Coordinates of C-alpha atoms and ligand atoms in Angstrom, one line a residue:
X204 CA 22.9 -13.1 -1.8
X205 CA 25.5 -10.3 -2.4
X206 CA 26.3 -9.0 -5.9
X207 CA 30.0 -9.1 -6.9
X208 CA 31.5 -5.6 -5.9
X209 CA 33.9 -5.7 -8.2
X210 CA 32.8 -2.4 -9.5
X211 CA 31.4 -4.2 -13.6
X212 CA 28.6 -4.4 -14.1
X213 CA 27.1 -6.9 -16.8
X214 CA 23.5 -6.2 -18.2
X215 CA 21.5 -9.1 -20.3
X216 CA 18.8 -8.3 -22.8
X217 CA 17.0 -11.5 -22.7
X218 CA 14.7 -11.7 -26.0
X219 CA 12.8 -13.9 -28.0
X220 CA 15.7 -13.8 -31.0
X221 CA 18.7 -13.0 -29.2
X222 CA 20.2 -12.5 -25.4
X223 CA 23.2 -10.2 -25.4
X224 CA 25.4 -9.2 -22.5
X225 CA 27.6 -5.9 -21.5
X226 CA 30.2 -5.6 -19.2
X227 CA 30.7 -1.6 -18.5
X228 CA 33.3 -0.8 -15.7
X229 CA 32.8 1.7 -13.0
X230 CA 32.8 4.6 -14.9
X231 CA 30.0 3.6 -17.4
X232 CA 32.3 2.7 -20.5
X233 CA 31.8 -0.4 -22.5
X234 CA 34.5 -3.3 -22.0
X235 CA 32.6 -6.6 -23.2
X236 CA 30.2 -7.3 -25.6
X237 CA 28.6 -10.7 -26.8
X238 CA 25.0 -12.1 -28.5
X239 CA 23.9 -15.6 -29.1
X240 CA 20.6 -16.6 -30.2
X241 CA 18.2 -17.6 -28.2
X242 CA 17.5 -21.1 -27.2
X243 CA 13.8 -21.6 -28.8
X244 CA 11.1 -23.4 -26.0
X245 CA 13.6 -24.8 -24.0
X246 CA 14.3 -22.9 -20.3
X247 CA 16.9 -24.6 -19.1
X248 CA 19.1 -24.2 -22.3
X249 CA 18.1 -20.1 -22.0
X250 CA 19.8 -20.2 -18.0
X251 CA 22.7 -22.2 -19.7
X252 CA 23.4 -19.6 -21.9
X253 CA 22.9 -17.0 -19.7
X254 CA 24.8 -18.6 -17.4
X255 CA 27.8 -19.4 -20.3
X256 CA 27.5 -15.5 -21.2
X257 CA 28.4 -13.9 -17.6
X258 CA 31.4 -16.4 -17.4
X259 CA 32.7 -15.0 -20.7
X260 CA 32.4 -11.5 -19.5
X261 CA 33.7 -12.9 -16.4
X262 CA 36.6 -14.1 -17.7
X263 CA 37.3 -10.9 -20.1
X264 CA 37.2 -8.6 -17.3
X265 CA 39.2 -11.1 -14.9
X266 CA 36.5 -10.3 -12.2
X267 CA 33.1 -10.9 -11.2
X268 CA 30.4 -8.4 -12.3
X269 CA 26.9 -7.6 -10.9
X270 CA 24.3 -8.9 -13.0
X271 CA 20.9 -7.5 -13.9
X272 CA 18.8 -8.4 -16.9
X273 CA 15.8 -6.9 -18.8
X274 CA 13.5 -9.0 -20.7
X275 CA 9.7 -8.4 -21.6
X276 CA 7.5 -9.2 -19.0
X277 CA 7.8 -8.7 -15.5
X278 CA 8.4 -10.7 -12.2
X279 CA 5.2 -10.9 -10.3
X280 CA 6.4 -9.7 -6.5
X281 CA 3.4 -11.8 -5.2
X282 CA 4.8 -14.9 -6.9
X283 CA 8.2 -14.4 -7.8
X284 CA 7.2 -16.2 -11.1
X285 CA 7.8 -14.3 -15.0
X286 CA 4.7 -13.5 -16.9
X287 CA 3.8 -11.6 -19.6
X288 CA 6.9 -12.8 -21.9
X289 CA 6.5 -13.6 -25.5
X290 CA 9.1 -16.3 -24.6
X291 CA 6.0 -18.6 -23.6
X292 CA 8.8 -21.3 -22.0
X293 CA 9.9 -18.6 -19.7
X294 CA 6.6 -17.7 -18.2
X295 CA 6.0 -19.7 -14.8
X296 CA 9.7 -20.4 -14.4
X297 CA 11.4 -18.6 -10.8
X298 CA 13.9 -17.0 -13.7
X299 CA 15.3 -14.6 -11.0
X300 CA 16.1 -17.3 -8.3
X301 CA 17.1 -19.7 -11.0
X302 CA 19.9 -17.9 -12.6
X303 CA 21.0 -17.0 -9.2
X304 CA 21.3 -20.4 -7.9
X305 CA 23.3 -20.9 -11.4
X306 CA 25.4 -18.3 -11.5
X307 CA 26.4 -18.1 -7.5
X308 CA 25.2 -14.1 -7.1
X309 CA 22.6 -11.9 -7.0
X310 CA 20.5 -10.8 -10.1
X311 CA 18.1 -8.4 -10.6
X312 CA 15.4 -8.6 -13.7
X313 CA 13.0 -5.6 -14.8
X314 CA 11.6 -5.4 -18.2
X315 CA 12.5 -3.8 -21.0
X316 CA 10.6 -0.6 -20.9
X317 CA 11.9 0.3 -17.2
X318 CA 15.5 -1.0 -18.6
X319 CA 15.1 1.8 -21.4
X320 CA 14.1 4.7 -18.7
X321 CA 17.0 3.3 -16.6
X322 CA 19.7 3.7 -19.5
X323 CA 18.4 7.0 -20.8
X324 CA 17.9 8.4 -16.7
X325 CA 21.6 7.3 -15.6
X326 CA 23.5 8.3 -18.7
X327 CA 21.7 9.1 -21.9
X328 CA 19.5 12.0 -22.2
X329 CA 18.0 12.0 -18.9
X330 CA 20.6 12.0 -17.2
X331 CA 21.0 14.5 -14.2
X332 CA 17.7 14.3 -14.3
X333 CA 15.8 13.3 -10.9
X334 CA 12.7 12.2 -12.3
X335 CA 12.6 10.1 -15.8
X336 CA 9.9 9.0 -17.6
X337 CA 10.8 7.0 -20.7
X338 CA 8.3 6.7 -23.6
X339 CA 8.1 3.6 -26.0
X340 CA 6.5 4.4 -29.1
X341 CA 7.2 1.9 -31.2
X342 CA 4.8 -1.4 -32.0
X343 CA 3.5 -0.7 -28.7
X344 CA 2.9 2.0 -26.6
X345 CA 5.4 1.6 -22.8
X346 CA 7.0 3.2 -20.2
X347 CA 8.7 3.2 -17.4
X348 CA 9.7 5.6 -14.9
X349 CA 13.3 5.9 -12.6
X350 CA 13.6 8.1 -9.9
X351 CA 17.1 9.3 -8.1
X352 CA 18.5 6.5 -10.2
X353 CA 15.8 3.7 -9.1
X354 CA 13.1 1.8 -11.2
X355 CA 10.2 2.7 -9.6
X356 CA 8.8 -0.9 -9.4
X357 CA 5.8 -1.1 -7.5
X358 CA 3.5 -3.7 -6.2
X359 CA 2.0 -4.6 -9.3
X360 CA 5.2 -4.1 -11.4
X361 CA 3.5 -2.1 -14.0
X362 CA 4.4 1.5 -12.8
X363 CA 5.0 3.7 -16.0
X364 CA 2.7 1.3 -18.4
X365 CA 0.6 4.0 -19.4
X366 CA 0.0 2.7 -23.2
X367 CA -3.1 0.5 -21.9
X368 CA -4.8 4.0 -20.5
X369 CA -7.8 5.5 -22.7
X370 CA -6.7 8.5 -24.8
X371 CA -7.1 11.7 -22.6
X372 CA -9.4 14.0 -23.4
X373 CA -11.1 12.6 -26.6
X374 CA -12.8 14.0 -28.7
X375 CA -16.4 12.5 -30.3
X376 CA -14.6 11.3 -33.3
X377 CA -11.9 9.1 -31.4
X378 CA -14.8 7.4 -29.0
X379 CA -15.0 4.7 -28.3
X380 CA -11.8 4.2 -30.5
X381 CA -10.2 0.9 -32.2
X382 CA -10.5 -2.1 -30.4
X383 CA -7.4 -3.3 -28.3
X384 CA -5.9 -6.8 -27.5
X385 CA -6.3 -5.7 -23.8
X386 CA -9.6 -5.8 -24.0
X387 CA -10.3 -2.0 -24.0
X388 CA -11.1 0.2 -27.0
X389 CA -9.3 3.7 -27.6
X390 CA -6.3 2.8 -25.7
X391 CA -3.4 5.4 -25.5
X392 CA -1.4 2.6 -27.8
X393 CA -4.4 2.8 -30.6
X394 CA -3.6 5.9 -31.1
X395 CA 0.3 6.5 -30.9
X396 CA 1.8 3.0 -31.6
X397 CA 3.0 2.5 -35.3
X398 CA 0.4 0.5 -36.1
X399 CA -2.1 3.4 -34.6
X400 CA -0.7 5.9 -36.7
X401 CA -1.0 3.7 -39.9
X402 CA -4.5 3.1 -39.3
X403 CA -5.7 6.6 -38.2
X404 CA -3.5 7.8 -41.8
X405 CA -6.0 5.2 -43.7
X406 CA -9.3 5.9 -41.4
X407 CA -8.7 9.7 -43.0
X408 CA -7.0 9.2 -46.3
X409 CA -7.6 5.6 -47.4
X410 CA -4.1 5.5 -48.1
X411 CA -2.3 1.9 -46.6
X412 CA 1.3 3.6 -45.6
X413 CA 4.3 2.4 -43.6
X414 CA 5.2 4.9 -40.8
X415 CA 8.3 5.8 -42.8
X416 CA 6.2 6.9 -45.5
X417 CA 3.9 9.1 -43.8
X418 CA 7.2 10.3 -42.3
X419 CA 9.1 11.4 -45.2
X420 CA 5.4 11.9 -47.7
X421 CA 5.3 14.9 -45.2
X422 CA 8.2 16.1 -45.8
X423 CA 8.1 16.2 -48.9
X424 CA 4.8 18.2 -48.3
X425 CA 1.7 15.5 -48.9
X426 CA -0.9 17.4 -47.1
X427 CA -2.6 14.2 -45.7
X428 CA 0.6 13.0 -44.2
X429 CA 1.5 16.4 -42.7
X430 CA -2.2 16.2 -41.2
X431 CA -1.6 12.6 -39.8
X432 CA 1.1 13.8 -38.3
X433 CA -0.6 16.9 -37.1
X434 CA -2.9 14.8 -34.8
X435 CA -0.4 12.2 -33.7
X436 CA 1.1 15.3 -32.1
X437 CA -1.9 16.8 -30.5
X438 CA -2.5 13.3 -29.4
X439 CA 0.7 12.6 -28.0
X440 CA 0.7 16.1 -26.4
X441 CA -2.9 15.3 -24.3
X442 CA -0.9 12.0 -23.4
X443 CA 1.8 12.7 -21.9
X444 CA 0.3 16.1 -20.3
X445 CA -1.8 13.4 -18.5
X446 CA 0.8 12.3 -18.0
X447 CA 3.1 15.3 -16.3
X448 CA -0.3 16.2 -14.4
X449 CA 0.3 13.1 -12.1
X450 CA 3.8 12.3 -12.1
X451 CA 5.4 15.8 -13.6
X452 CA 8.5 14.2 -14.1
X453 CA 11.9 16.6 -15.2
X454 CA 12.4 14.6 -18.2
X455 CA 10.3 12.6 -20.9
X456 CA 12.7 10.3 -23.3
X457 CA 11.1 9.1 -26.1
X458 CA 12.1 5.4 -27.5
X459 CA 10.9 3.3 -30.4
X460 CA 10.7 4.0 -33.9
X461 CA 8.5 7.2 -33.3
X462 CA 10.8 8.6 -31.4
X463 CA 12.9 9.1 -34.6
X464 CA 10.6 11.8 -36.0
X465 CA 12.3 14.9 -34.9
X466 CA 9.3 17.4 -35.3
X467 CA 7.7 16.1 -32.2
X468 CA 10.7 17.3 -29.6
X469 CA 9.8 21.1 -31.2
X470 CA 6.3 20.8 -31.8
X471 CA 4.5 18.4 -28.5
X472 CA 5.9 20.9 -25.8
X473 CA 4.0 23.7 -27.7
X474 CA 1.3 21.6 -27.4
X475 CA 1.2 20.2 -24.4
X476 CA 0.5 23.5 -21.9
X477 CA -3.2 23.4 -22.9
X478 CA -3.8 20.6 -20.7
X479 CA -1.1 20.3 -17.8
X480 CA -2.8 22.1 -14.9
X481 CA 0.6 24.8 -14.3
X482 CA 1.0 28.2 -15.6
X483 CA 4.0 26.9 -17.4
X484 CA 5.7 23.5 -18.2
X485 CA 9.5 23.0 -17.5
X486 CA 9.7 19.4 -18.2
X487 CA 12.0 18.7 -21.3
X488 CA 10.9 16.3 -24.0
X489 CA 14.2 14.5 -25.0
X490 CA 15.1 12.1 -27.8
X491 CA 17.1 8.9 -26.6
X492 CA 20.8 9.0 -26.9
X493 CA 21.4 4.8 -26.5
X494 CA 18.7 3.4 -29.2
X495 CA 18.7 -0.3 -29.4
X496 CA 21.3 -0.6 -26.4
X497 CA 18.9 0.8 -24.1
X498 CA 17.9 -3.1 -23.0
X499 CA 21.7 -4.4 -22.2
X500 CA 22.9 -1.1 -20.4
X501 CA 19.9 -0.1 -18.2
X502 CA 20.2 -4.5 -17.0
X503 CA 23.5 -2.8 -16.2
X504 CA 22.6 0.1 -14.5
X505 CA 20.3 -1.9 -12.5
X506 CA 23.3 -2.4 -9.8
X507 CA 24.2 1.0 -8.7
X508 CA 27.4 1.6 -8.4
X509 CA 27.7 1.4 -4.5
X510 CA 26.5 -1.9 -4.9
X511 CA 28.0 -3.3 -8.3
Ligands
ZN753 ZN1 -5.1 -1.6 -24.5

């Protein structure tokens, strides 16, 4: 089934709360935005809307844009079925060949970690960049990688989810590490998630502290904080040097609320050397320029623009 060549292209974020949907024309620049909530447990009301969405842009840009969408989860290739969605009602469904049988074109879905490295590689910080590798730290630990403009999406649909790998190099005193819904103690997202920082801050200090607090406690000079912080760096350095030792991408974007501490774009790639097998490191460690829109404009991007 063809896209729309019309030149827009219209990227959904399809979440739990909300879905919203962008329209950017050929040159990247916004020309429609709308959000409605999300229809709760019902799939058929979620492709109504979704389908009620892209005739709205449709009709505001008096053409018919390409569609891609980004949602949590992924489409299993074997399959062709969603899973891993915390919309439960949308796991099991055909999503993919649903909307397009609603909507008369062809749609492409990743989730909303590769949607993030998409945004970031094809006009945010990455950008001009061949090789991308975006970073979630935020709640959880993500990723996804874009190469030459492309999600690299392969078989198993989980290329970039490196937040479910042990922490590199540990040391005594982070083995076997805190247990992990995945099943696995001392996973990468143990240690660098929010949550992973908040508890390593109380395994040391006893202290119960939001992110924010440890945050702005060291920088206001609270030697425990500035310590916590100490080895969330060190740990996020080993990470990603893991990292760069097997896919030694040109650029690194960090995402989620972590991403906000500035310190770690100075202070990681200092860090870092004493574990990437080189004799020097040229990636770049970049903070994401697009924030919370990285879900609806990397759906976009999905289409490139040969074929939007
Ligand atoms: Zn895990």
């Amino acid at each position: 089934m063809p896209a729309a060549h019309t030149g827009f292209r219209l990227g959904i974020d399809l979440g739990g709360t909300k879905i919203e949907i962008l329209a950017l024309d050929a040159q990247g620049g916004e020309r429609f935005r709308q959000r409605v909530a999300t229809p709760q447990g019902d799939y058929d009301a979620t492709l109504h809307a979704i389908a009620t969405l892209v005739q709205n842009a449709d009709r505001a840009l008096g053409a018919r844009g390409s569609v891609g969408i980004g949602t949590p989860g992924s489409i299993s290739r074997a399959t062709g079925l969603l899973r891993g969605s915390n919309s439960v009602c949308m796991n099991g469904q055909s999503i993919q060949r649903d909307l397009e049988r609603v909507i008369g074109r062809a749609v492409r879905i990743t989730n909303d970690a590769n949607c993030f490295a998409l945004s970031e590689a094809s006009d945010g910080a990455g950008r001009g960049a061949d090789v991308v590798f975006g970073a979630i730290l935020g709640t959880g630990v993500g990723g996804g990688v874009v190469v030459g403009g492309r999600v690299l999406d392969g078989p198993n649909a989980i290329a970039g989810e490196w937040g479910h790998n042990p922490l590199p190099w540990p040391r005594d005193d982070e083995r076997p590490g805190a247990p992990c819904f995945c099943g696995h103690p001392g996973c990468i997202e143990t240690f660098l998630s929010g949550p992973g920082l908040q508890r390593d801050h109380h395994l040391v200090t006893g202290q119960t502290l939001t992110t924010r607090a440890i945050v702005e406690r060291a920088a206001q000079g609270d030697a425990g904080c500035i310590a916590s912080l100490v080895r969330y760096e060190e740990r996020l350095g080993r990470a990603l040097a893991h990292l760069i030792n097997i896919l030694d991408p040109d650029a690194i974007v960090l995402g989620g609320g972590l991403s906000n501490i500035d310190a770690l774009y100075v202070d990681v790639p200092k860090l870092w050397g004493e574990w990437v097998f080189s004799d020097r490191v040229d990636t770049r460690l970049l903070k994401n320029v697009h924030g919370d829109a990285s879900g609806v404009r990397g759906a976009a991007w999905l289409w490139p623009a040969s074929q939007a």
